[in-house]
Short mmCIF file of C-alpha atoms in Angstrom, two decimals:
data_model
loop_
_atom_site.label_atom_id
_atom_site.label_comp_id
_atom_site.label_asym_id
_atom_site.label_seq_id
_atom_site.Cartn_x
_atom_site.Cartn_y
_atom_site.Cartn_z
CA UNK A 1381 -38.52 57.12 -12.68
CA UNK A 1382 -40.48 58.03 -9.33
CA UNK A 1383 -41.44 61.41 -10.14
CA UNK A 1384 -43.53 60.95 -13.66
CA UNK A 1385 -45.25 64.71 -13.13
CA UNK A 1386 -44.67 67.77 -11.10
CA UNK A 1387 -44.36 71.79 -11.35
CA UNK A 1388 -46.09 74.45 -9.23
CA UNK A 1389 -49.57 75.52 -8.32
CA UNK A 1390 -50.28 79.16 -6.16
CA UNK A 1391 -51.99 78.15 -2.67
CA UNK A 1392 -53.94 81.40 -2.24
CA UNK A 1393 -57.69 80.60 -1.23
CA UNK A 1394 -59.73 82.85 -3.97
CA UNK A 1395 -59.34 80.43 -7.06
CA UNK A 1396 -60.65 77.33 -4.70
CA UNK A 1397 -63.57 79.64 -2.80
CA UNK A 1398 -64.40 82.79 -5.01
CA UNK A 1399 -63.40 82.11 -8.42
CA UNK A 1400 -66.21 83.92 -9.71
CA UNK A 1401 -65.06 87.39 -7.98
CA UNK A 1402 -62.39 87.64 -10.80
CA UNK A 1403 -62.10 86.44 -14.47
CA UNK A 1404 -58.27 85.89 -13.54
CA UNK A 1405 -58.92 83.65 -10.28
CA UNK A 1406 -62.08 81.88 -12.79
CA UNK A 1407 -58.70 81.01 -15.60
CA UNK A 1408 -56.41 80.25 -12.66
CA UNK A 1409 -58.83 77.81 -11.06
CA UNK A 1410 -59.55 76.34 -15.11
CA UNK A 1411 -55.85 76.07 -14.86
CA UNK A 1412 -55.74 73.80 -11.61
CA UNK A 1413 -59.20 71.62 -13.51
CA UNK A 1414 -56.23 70.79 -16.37
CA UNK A 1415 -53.41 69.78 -14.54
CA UNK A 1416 -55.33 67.27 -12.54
CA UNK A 1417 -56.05 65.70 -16.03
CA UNK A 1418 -52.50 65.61 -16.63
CA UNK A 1419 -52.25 63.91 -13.55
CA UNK A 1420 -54.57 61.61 -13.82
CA UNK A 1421 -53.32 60.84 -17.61
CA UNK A 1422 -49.92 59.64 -15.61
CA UNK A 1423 -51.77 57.73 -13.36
CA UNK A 1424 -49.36 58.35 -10.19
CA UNK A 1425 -49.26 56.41 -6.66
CA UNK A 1426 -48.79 59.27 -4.71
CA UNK A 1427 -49.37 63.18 -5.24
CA UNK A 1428 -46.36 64.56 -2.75
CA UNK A 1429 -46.27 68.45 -1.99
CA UNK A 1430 -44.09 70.63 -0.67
CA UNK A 1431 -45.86 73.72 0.92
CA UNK A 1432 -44.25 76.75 1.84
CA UNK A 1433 -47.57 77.99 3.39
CA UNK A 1434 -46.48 75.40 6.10
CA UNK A 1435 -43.79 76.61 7.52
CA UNK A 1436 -41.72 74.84 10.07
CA UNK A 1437 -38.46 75.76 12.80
CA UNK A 1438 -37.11 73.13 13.57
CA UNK A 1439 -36.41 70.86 11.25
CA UNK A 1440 -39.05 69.29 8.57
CA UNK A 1441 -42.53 68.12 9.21
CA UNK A 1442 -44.20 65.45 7.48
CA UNK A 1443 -48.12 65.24 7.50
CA UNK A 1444 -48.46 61.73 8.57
CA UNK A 1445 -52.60 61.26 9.32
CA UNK A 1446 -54.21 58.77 7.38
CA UNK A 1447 -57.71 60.79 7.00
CA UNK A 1448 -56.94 64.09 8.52
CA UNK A 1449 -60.03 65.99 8.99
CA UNK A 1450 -61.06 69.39 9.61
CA UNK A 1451 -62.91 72.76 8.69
CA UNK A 1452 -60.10 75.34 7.50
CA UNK A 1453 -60.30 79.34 7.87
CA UNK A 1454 -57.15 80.99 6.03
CA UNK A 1455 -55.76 83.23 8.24
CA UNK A 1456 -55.67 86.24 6.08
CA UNK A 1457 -58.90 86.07 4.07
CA UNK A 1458 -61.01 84.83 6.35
CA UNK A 1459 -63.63 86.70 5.12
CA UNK A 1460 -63.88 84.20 1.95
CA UNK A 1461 -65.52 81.59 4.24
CA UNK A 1462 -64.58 78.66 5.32
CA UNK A 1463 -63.15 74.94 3.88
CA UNK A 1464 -64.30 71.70 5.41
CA UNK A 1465 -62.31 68.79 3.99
CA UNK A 1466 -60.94 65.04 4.45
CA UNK A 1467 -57.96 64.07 2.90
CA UNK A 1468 -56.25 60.46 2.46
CA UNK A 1469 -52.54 60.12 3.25
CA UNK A 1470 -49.98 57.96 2.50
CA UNK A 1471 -48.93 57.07 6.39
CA UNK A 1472 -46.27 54.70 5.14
CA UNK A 1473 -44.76 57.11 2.59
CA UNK A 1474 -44.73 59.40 5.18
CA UNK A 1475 -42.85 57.21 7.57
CA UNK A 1476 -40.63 55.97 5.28
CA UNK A 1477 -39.85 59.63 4.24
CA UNK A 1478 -39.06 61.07 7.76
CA UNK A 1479 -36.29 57.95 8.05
CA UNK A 1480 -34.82 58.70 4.70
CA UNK A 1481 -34.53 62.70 5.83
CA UNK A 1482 -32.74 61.12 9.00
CA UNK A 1483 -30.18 59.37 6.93
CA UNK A 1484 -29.12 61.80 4.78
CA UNK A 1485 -28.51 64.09 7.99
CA UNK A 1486 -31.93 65.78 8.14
CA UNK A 1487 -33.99 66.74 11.42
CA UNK A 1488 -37.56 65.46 10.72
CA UNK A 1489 -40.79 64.21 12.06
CA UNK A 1490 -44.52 62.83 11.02
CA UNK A 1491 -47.32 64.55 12.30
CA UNK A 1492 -50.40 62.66 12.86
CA UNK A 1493 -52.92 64.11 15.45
CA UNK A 1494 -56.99 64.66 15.24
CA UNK A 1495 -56.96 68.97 14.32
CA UNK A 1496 -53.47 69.76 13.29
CA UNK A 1497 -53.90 72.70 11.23
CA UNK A 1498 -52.97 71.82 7.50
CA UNK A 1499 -51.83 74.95 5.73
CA UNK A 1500 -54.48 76.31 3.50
CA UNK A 1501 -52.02 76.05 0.45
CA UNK A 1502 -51.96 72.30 0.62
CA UNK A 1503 -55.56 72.64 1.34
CA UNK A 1504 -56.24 74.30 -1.56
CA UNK A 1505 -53.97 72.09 -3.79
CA UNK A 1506 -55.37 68.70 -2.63
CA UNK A 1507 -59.01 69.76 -3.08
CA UNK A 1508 -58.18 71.38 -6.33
CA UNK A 1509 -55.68 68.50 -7.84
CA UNK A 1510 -57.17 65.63 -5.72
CA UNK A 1511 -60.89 66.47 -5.24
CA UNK A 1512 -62.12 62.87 -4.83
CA UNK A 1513 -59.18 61.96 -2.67
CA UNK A 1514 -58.15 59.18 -5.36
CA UNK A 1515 -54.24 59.59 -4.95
CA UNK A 1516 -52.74 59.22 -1.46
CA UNK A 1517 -50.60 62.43 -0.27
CA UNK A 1518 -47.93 63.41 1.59
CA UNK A 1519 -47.10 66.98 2.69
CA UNK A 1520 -44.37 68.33 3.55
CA UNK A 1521 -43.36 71.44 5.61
CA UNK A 1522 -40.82 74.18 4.61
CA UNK A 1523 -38.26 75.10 7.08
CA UNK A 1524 -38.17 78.63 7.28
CA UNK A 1525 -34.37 78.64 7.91
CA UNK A 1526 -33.20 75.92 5.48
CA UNK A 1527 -31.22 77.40 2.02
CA UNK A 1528 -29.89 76.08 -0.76
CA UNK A 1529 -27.89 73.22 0.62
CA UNK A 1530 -30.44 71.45 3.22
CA UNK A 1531 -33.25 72.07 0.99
CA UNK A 1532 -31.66 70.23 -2.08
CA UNK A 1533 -30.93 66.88 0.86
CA UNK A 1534 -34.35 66.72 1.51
CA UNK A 1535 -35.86 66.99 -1.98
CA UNK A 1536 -33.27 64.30 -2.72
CA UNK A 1537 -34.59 62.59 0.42
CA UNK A 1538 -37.89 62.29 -0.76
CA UNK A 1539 -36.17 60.98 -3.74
CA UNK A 1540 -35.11 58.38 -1.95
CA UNK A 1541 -38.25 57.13 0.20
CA UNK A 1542 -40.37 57.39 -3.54
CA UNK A 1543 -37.73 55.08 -5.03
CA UNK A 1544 -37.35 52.76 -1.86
CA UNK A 1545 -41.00 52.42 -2.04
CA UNK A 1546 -41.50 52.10 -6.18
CA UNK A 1547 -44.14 54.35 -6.13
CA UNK A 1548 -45.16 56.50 -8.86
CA UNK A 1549 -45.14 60.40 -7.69
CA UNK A 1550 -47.14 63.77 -8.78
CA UNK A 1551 -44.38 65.83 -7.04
CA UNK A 1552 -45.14 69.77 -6.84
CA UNK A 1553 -44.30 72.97 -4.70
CA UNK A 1554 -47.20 74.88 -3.24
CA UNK A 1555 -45.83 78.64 -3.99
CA UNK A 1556 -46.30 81.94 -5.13
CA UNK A 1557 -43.69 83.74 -7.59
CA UNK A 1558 -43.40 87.20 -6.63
CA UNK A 1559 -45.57 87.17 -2.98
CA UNK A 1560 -46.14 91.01 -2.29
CA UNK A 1561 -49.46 91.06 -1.22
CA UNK A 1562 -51.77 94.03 -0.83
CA UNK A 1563 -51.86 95.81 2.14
CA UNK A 1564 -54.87 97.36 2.01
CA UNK A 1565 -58.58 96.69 0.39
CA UNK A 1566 -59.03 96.43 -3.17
CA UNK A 1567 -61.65 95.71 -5.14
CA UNK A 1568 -61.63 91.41 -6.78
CA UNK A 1569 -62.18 93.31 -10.71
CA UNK A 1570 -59.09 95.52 -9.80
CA UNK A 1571 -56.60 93.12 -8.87
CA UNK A 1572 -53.68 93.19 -10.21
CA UNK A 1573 -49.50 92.20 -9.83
CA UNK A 1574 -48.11 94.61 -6.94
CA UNK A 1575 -45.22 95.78 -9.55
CA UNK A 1576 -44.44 95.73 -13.15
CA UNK A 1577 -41.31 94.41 -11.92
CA UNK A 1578 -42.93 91.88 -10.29
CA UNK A 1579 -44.85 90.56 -13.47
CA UNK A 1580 -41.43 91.04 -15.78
CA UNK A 1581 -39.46 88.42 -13.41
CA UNK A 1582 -42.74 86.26 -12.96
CA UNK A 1583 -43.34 86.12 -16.88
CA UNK A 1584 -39.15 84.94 -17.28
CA UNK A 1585 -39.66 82.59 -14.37
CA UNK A 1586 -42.09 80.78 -16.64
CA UNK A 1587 -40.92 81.35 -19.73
CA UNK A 1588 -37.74 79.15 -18.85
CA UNK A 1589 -40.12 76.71 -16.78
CA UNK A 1590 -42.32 76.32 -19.79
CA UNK A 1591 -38.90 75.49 -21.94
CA UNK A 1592 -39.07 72.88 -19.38
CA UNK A 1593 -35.57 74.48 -17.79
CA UNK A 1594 -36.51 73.05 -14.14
CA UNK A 1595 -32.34 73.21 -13.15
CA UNK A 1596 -31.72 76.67 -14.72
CA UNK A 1597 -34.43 78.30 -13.44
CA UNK A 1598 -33.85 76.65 -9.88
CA UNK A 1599 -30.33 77.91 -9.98
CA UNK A 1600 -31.68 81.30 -10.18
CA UNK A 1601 -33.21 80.99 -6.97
CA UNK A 1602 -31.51 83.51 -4.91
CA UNK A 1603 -31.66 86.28 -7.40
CA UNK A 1604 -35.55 86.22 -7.57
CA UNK A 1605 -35.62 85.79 -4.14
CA UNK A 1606 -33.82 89.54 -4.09
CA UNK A 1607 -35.50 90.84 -6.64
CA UNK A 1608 -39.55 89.74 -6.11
CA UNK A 1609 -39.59 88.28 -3.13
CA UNK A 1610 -40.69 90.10 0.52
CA UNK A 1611 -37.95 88.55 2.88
CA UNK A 1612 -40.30 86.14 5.08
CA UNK A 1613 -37.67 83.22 4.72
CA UNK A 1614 -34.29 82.48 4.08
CA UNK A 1615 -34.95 82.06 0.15
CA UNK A 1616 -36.45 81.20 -3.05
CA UNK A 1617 -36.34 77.25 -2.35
CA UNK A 1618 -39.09 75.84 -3.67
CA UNK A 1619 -37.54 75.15 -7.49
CA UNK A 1620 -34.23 73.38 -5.38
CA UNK A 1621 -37.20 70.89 -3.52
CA UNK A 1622 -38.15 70.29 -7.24
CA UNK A 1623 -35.26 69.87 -9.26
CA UNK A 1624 -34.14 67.67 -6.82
CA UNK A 1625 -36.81 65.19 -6.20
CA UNK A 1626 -37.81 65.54 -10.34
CA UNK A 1627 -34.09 64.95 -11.60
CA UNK A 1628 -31.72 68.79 -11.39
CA UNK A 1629 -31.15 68.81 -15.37
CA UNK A 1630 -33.50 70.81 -18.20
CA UNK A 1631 -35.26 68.03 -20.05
CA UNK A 1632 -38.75 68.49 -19.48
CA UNK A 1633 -41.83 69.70 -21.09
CA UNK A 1634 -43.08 72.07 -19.65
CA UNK A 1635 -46.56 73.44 -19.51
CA UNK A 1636 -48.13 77.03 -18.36
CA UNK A 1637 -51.31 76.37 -17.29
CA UNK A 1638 -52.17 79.49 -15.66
CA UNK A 1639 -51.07 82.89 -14.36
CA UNK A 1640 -53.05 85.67 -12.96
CA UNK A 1641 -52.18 88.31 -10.03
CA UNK A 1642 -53.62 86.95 -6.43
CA UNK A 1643 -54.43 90.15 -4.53
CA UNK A 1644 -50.81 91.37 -5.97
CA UNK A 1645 -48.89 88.34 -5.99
CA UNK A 1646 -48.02 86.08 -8.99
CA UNK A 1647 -50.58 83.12 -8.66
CA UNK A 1648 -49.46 80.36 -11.33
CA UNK A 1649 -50.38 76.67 -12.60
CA UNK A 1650 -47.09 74.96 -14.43
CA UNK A 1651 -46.57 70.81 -15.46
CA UNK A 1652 -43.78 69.74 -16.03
CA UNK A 1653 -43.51 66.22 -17.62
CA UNK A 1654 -39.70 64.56 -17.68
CA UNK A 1655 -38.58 63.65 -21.10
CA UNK A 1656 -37.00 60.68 -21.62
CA UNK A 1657 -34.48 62.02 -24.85
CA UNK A 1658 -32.29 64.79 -24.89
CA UNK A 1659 -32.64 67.86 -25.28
CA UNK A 1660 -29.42 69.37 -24.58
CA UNK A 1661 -28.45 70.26 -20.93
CA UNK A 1662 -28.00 74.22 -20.57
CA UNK A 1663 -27.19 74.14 -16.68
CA UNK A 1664 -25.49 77.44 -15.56
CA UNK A 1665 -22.92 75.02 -13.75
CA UNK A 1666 -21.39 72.77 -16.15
CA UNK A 1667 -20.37 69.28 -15.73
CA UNK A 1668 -16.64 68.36 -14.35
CA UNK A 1669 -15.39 66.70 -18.15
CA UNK A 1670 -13.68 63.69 -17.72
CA UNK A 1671 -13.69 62.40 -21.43
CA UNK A 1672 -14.68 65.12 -24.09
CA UNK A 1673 -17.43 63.90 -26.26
CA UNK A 1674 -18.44 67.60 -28.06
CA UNK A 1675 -19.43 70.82 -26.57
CA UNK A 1676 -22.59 71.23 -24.73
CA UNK A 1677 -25.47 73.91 -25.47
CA UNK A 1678 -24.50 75.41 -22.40
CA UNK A 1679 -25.88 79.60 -21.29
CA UNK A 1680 -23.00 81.72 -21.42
CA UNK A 1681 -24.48 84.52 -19.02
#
């Protein structure tokens, strides 16, 4: 098993840099303090993450810097100050990750130079998840023109280079669930999610994810992408990245760590843990049968 923990964690700055503006940001950032003891309780090689705050054209980019280094302003909140950090990545991973993109089909390439300007999603992430830099990391970007089919490759890519290499992976997608933002100022103690809509299709979202339904909720995808997402990409593709690299079936336990509205979007913390036994698959798209062996618990709508 390379992937031995994953989910999602929200990449907006305020939980990492102003917690304290908002008792929602204060339980989302709590959130973030417990699933790096989860992590650490699995004791993984390598935390991998797949950001969509770094978005990329052509193809997919793979940090690649052993220590990058830098002092990060988020380009929207600026006025929350800034980040210095130092991170430690896993160069070889990374390598070995951009060659097994390449043979499953993929465009891809490592980036290693002294400022390249890490997203502030996996910024936020690492310092929250990896403060003391003790687990290696790899980023990766998120092509803003991939769907379904090039973004399940390359999670199974990564797959691939993790198993090639035998290491141990913390695998999770740097997202928001609904991502309408505020347009205008509002006050930290008024914050809020943009729509009641919005918070309805966030609270399912979890409630499969915390079933641990990683498959069924990634085959979803394209219908919260109509109905809670504002159109910046292609779609919803961060739960195909996941189910692919974790394993694209429904036995996991799952874990809700957090959610709180992020100046109008849905800012969550989930774990999800794969189970070893079964649990019974309930995959919207069922297997092709060859030898019946009983019906499975499958959702009929």
């Amino acid at each position: 098993m390379s992937a031995v923990i994953g989910g999602i964690v929200t990449g907006l700055p305020h939980p990492l840099l102003v917690p304290e503006q908002n008792a929602g940001w204060q339980r989302v950032r709590q959130g973030f303090e417990r699933l790096r003891e989860s992590i650490a309780a699995q004791k993984p090689d390598v935390l991998v993450l797949y950001s969509t705050m770094w978005p990329s054209i052509i193809g997919h980019q793979i940090q690649a810097d052993p220590n990058p280094e830098w002092v990060h302003v988020d380009e929207l909140f600026h006025d929350l100050g800034s980040i210095p950090y130092r991170f430690r990545m896993d160069s070889e991973l990374a390598g070995t990750l951009r060659d097994a993109c390449e043979a499953r089909g993929l465009k891809a390439r490592t980036v290693s130079y002294h400022g390249f300007p890490i997203d502030t999603g996996s910024v936020v992430a690492l310092k929250l998840l990896n403060p003391d830099n003790a687990i290696p990391a790899v980023i990766l970007s998120s092509n803003v023109y991939a769907d379904r089919a090039e973004t399940v490759v390359l999670g199974k890519a990564t797959r691939d280079a993790l198993e090639a290499s035998g290491k141990r992976a913390a695998t999770f997608a740097v997202m928001s669930l609904s991502n309408r933002l505020f347009t205008d100022w509002i006050d930290p103690a008024d914050d809020h999610v943009h729509s009641p809509k919005d918070d309805e299709w966030n609270r399912k979202i979890l409630e499969l994810l915390e079933d641990g339904r990683l498959e069924d909720t990634a085959q979803l995808s394209r219908t919260i992408q109509q109905q809670i997402r504002v159109r910046k990409v292609v779609a919803f593709k961060s739960l195909w990245w996941l189910s692919a690299v974790m394993g694209q079936h429904n036995r996991y336990a799952g874990e809700v760590l957090a959610y709180e509205p992020i100046m109008g979007t849905g800012g969550a913390v989930v774990g999800l843990t794969p189970l070893q036994g079964d649990r019974g698959d309930r995959e919207f798209d069922e297997d092709d049968v060859e030898v019946f062996r009983g019906n499975r618990e499958v959702l009929q709508s």
